mmCIF file of C-alpha atoms in Angstrom:
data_model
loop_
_atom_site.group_PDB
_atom_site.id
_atom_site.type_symbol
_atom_site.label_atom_id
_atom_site.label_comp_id
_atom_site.label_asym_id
_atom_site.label_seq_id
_atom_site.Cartn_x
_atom_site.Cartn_y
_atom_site.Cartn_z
ATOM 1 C CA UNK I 1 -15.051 -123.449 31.358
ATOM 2 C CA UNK I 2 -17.362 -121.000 29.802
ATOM 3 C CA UNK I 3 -19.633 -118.853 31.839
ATOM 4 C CA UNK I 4 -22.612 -121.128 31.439
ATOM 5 C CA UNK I 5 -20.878 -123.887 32.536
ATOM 6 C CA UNK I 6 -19.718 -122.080 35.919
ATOM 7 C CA UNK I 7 -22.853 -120.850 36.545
ATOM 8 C CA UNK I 8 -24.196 -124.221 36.831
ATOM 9 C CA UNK I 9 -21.401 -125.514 38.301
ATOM 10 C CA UNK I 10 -22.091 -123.140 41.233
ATOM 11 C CA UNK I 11 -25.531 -123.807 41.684
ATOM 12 C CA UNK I 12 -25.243 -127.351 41.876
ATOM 13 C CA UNK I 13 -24.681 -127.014 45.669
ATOM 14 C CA UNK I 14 -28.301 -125.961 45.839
ATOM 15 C CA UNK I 15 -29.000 -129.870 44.184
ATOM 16 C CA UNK I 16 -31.437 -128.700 42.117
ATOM 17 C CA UNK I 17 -33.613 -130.759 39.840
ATOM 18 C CA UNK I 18 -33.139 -128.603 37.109
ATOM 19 C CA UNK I 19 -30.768 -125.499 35.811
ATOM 20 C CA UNK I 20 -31.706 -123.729 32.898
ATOM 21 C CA UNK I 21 -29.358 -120.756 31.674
ATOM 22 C CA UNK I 22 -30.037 -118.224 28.592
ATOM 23 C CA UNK I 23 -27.669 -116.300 27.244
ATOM 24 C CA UNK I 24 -29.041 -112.920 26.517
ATOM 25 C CA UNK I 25 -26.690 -110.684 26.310
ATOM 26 C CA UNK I 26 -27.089 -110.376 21.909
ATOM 27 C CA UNK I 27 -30.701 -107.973 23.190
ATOM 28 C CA UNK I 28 -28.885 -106.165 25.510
ATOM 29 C CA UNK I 29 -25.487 -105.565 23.054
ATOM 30 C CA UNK I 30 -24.536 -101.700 22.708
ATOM 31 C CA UNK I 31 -26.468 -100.084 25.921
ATOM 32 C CA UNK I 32 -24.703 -98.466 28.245
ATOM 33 C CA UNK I 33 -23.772 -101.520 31.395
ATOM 34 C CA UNK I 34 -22.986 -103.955 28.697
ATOM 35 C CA UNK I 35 -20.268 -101.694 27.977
ATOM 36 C CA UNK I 36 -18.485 -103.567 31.192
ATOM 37 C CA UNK I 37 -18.122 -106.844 29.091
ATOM 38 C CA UNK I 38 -20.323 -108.378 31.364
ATOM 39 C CA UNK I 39 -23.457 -110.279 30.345
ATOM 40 C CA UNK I 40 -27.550 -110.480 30.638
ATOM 41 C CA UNK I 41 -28.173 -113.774 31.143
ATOM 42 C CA UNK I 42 -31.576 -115.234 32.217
ATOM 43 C CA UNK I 43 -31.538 -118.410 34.812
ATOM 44 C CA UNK I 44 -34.192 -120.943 36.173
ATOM 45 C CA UNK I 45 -33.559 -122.986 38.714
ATOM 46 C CA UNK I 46 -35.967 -125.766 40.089
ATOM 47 C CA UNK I 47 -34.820 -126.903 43.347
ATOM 48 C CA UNK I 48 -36.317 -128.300 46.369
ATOM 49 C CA UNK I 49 -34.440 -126.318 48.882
ATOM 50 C CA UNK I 50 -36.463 -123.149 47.684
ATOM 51 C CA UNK I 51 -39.735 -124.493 49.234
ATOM 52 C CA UNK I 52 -40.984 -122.293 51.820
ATOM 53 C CA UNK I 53 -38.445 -120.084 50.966
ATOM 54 C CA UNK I 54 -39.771 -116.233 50.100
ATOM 55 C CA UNK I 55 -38.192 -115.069 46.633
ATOM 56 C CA UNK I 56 -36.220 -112.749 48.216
ATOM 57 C CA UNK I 57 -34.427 -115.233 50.664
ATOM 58 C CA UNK I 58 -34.047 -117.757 47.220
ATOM 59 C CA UNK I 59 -32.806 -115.095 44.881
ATOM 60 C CA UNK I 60 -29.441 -113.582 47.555
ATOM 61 C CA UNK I 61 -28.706 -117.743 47.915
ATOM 62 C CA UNK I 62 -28.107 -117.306 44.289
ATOM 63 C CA UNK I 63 -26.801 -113.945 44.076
ATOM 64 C CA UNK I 64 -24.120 -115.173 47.087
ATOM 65 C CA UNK I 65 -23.542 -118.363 45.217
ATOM 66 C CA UNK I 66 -22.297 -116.268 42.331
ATOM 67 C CA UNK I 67 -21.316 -112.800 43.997
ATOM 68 C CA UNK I 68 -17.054 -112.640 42.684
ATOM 69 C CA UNK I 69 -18.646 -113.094 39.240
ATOM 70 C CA UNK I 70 -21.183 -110.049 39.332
ATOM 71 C CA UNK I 71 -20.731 -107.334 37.622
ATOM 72 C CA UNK I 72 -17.464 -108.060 35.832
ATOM 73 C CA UNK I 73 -18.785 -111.369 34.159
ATOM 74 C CA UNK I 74 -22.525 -111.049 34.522
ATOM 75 C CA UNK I 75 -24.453 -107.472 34.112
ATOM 76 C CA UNK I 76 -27.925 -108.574 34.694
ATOM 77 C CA UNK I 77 -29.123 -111.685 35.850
ATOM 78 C CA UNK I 78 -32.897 -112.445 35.488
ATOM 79 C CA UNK I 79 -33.569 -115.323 38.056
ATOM 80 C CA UNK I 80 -36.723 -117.853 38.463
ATOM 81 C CA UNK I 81 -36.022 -119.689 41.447
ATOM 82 C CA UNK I 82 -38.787 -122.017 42.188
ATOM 83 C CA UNK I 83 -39.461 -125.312 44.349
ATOM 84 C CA UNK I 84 -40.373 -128.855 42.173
ATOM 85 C CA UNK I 85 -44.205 -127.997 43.112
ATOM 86 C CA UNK I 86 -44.187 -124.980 42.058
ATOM 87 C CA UNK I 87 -42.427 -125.996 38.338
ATOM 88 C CA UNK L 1 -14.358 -81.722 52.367
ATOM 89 C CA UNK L 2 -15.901 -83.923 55.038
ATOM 90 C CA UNK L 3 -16.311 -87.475 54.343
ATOM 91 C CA UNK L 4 -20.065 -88.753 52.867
ATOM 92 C CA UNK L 5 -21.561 -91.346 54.912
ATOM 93 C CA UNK L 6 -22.927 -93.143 52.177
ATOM 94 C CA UNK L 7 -25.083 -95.675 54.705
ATOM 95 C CA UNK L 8 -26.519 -93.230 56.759
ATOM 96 C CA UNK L 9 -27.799 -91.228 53.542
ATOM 97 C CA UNK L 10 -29.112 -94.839 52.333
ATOM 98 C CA UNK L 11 -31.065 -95.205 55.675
ATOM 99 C CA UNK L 12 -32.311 -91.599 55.473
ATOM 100 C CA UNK L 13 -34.192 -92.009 52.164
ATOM 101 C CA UNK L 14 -35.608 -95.161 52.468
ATOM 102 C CA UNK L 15 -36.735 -94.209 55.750
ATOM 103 C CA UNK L 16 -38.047 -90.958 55.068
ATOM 104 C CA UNK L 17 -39.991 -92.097 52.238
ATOM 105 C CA UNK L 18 -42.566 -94.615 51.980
ATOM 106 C CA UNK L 19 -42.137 -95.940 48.618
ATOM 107 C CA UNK L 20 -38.103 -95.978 47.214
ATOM 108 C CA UNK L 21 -36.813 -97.269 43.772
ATOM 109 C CA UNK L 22 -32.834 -96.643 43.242
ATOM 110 C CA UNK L 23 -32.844 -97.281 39.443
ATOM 111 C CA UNK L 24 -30.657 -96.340 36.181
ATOM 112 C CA UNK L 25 -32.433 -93.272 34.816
ATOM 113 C CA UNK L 26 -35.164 -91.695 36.179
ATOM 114 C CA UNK L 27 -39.152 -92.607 36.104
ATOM 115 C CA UNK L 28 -39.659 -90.554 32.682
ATOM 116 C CA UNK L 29 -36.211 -91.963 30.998
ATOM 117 C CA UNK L 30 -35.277 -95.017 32.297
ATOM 118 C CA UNK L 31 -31.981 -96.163 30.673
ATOM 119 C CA UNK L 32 -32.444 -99.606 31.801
ATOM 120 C CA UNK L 33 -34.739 -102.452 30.461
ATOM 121 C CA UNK L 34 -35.108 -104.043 34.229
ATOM 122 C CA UNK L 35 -35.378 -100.453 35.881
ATOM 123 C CA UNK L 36 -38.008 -99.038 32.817
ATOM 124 C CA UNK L 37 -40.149 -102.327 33.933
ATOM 125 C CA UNK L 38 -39.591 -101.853 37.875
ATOM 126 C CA UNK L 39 -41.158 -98.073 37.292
ATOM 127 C CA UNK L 40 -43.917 -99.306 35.614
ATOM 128 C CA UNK L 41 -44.978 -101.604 38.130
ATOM 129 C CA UNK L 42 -45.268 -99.100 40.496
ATOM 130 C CA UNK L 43 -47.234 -96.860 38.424
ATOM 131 C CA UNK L 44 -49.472 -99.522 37.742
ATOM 132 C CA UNK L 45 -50.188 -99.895 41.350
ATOM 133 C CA UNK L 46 -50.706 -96.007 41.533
ATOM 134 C CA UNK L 47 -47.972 -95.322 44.058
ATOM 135 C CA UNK L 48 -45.989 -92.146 44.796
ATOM 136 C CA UNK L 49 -42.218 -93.155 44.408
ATOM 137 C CA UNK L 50 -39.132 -91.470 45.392
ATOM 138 C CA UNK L 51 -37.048 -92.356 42.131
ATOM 139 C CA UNK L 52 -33.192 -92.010 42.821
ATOM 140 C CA UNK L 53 -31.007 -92.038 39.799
ATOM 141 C CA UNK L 54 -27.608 -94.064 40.813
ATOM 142 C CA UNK L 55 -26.447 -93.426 37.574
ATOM 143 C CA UNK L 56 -25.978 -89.744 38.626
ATOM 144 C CA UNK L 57 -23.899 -90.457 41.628
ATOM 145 C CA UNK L 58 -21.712 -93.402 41.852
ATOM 146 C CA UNK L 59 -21.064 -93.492 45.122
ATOM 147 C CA UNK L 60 -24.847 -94.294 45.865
ATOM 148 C CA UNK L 61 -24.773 -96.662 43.026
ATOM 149 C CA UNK L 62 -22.383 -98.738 44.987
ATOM 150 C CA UNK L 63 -23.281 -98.156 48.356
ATOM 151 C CA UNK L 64 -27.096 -99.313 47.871
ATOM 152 C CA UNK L 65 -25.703 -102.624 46.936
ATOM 153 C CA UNK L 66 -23.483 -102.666 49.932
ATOM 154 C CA UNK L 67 -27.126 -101.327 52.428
ATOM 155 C CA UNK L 68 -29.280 -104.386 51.551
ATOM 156 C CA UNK L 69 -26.810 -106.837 50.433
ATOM 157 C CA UNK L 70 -27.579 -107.006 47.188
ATOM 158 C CA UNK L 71 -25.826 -106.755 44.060
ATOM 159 C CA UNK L 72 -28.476 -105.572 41.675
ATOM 160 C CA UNK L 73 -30.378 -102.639 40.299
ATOM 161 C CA UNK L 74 -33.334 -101.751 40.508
ATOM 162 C CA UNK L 75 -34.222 -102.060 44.082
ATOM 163 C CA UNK L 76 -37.268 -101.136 45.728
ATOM 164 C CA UNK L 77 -38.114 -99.744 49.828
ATOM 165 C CA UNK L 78 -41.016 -100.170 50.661
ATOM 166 C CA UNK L 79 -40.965 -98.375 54.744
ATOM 167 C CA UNK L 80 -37.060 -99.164 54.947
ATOM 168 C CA UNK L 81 -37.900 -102.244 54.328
ATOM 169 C CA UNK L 82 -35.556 -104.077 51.327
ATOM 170 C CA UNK L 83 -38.813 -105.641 49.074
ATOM 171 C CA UNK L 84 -36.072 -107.308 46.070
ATOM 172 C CA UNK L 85 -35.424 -106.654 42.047
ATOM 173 C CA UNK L 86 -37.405 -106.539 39.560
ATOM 174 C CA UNK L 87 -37.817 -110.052 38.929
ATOM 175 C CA UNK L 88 -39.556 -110.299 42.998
ATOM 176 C CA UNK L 89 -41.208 -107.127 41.793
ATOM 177 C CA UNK L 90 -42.887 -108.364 38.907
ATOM 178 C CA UNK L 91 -43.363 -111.970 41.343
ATOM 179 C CA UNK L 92 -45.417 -109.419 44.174
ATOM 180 C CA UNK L 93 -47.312 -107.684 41.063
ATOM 181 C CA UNK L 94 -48.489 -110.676 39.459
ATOM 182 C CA UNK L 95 -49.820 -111.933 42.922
ATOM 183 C CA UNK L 96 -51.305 -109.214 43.905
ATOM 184 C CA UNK L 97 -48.802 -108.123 46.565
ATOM 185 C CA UNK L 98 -47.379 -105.289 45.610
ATOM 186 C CA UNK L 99 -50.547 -103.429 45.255
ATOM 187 C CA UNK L 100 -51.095 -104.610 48.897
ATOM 188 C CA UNK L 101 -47.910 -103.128 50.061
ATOM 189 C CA UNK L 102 -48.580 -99.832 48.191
ATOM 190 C CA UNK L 103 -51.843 -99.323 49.209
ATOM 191 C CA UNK L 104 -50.772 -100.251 52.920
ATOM 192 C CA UNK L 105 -48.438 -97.036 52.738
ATOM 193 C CA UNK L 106 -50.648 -94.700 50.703
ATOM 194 C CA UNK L 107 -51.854 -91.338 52.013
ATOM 195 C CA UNK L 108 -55.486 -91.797 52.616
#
């Protein structure tokens, strides 16, 4: 399973409406963390657990959801976390 | 050679400074893309930061993930307080937030 596909596959405890993932790790190629072999990737997630949920409390559910893979897999992970109303 | 105490020198700074960013590079080089942008912020808002440069000392590099739980830099104090990444930064910026939380802790 590639590393898009486990990302998901994580997040899909949080049921969430929608999970977009973005590889970005081609803008990032060369500088000195992607030297690790991990990745930049760039996430959304649209799920109605987040609402009423601060951004900080949103963004460790995902960090913990994906912790054993960070740093060795993924470098940088930009992450929009947002509730259906606020999509 | 006595053993650091990595947490307790954590706690120190962010407590003994109002304003904290641990980021890759420092505010006039960042060698980050997410750090560069976390700087910026705060200058934006006008605040005094104390910049700390985990790429200069690994041992802080790892044990500010292992303080506020996080696996990510940048991360920003704001009174001890663990305010999030860049992407919350830019979040509190665009709202108007973070220049609350600045000004709340600027000398007068």
């Amino acid at each position: 399973m590639d590393l898009i596909a486990q990302i998901q596959a994580r997040l899909a405890v949080l049921e969430p409406e929608s999970i977009d993932v973005q590889d970005d790790s081609a803008a990032h190629a060369g500088h000195a963390g992607a030297a690790s072999g991990g990745g930049h990737y760039e996430l959304t997630v649209v799920a109605a657990v987040f609402a009423g949920q601060t951004a900080l409390a949103r963004h460790r559910r995902i960090y913990n959801l994906l912790a054993d893979l960070i740093p060795s897999r993924i470098h940088a992970l930009q992450i929009r976390a947002l509730s259906p109303d606020e999509f | 050679m006595s053993e650091r105490d990595i947490q307790a020198e954590i706690h120190k700074i962010v407590t003994e400074n109002p304003v904290v960013l641990f980021m890759k590079g420092t505010p006039t080089f960042p060698q980050c893309g997410f750090s560069a942008a976390a700087i910026q912020l705060l200058k934006n808002c006008g605040a005094s930061v104390a910049a700390v440069n985990v790429l200069a000392d690994q041992d802080i590099r790892q044990g500010v993930k292992d303080y506020a739980n996080w696996p990510t830099i940048p991360q920003l104090y704001i009174k001890g307080e663990f305010v999030g990444g860049s992407d919350i930064m830019k979040e509190l910026y665009a709202n108007g937030e973070l220049q609350k939380m600045i000004d709340e802790v600027a000398p007068q």
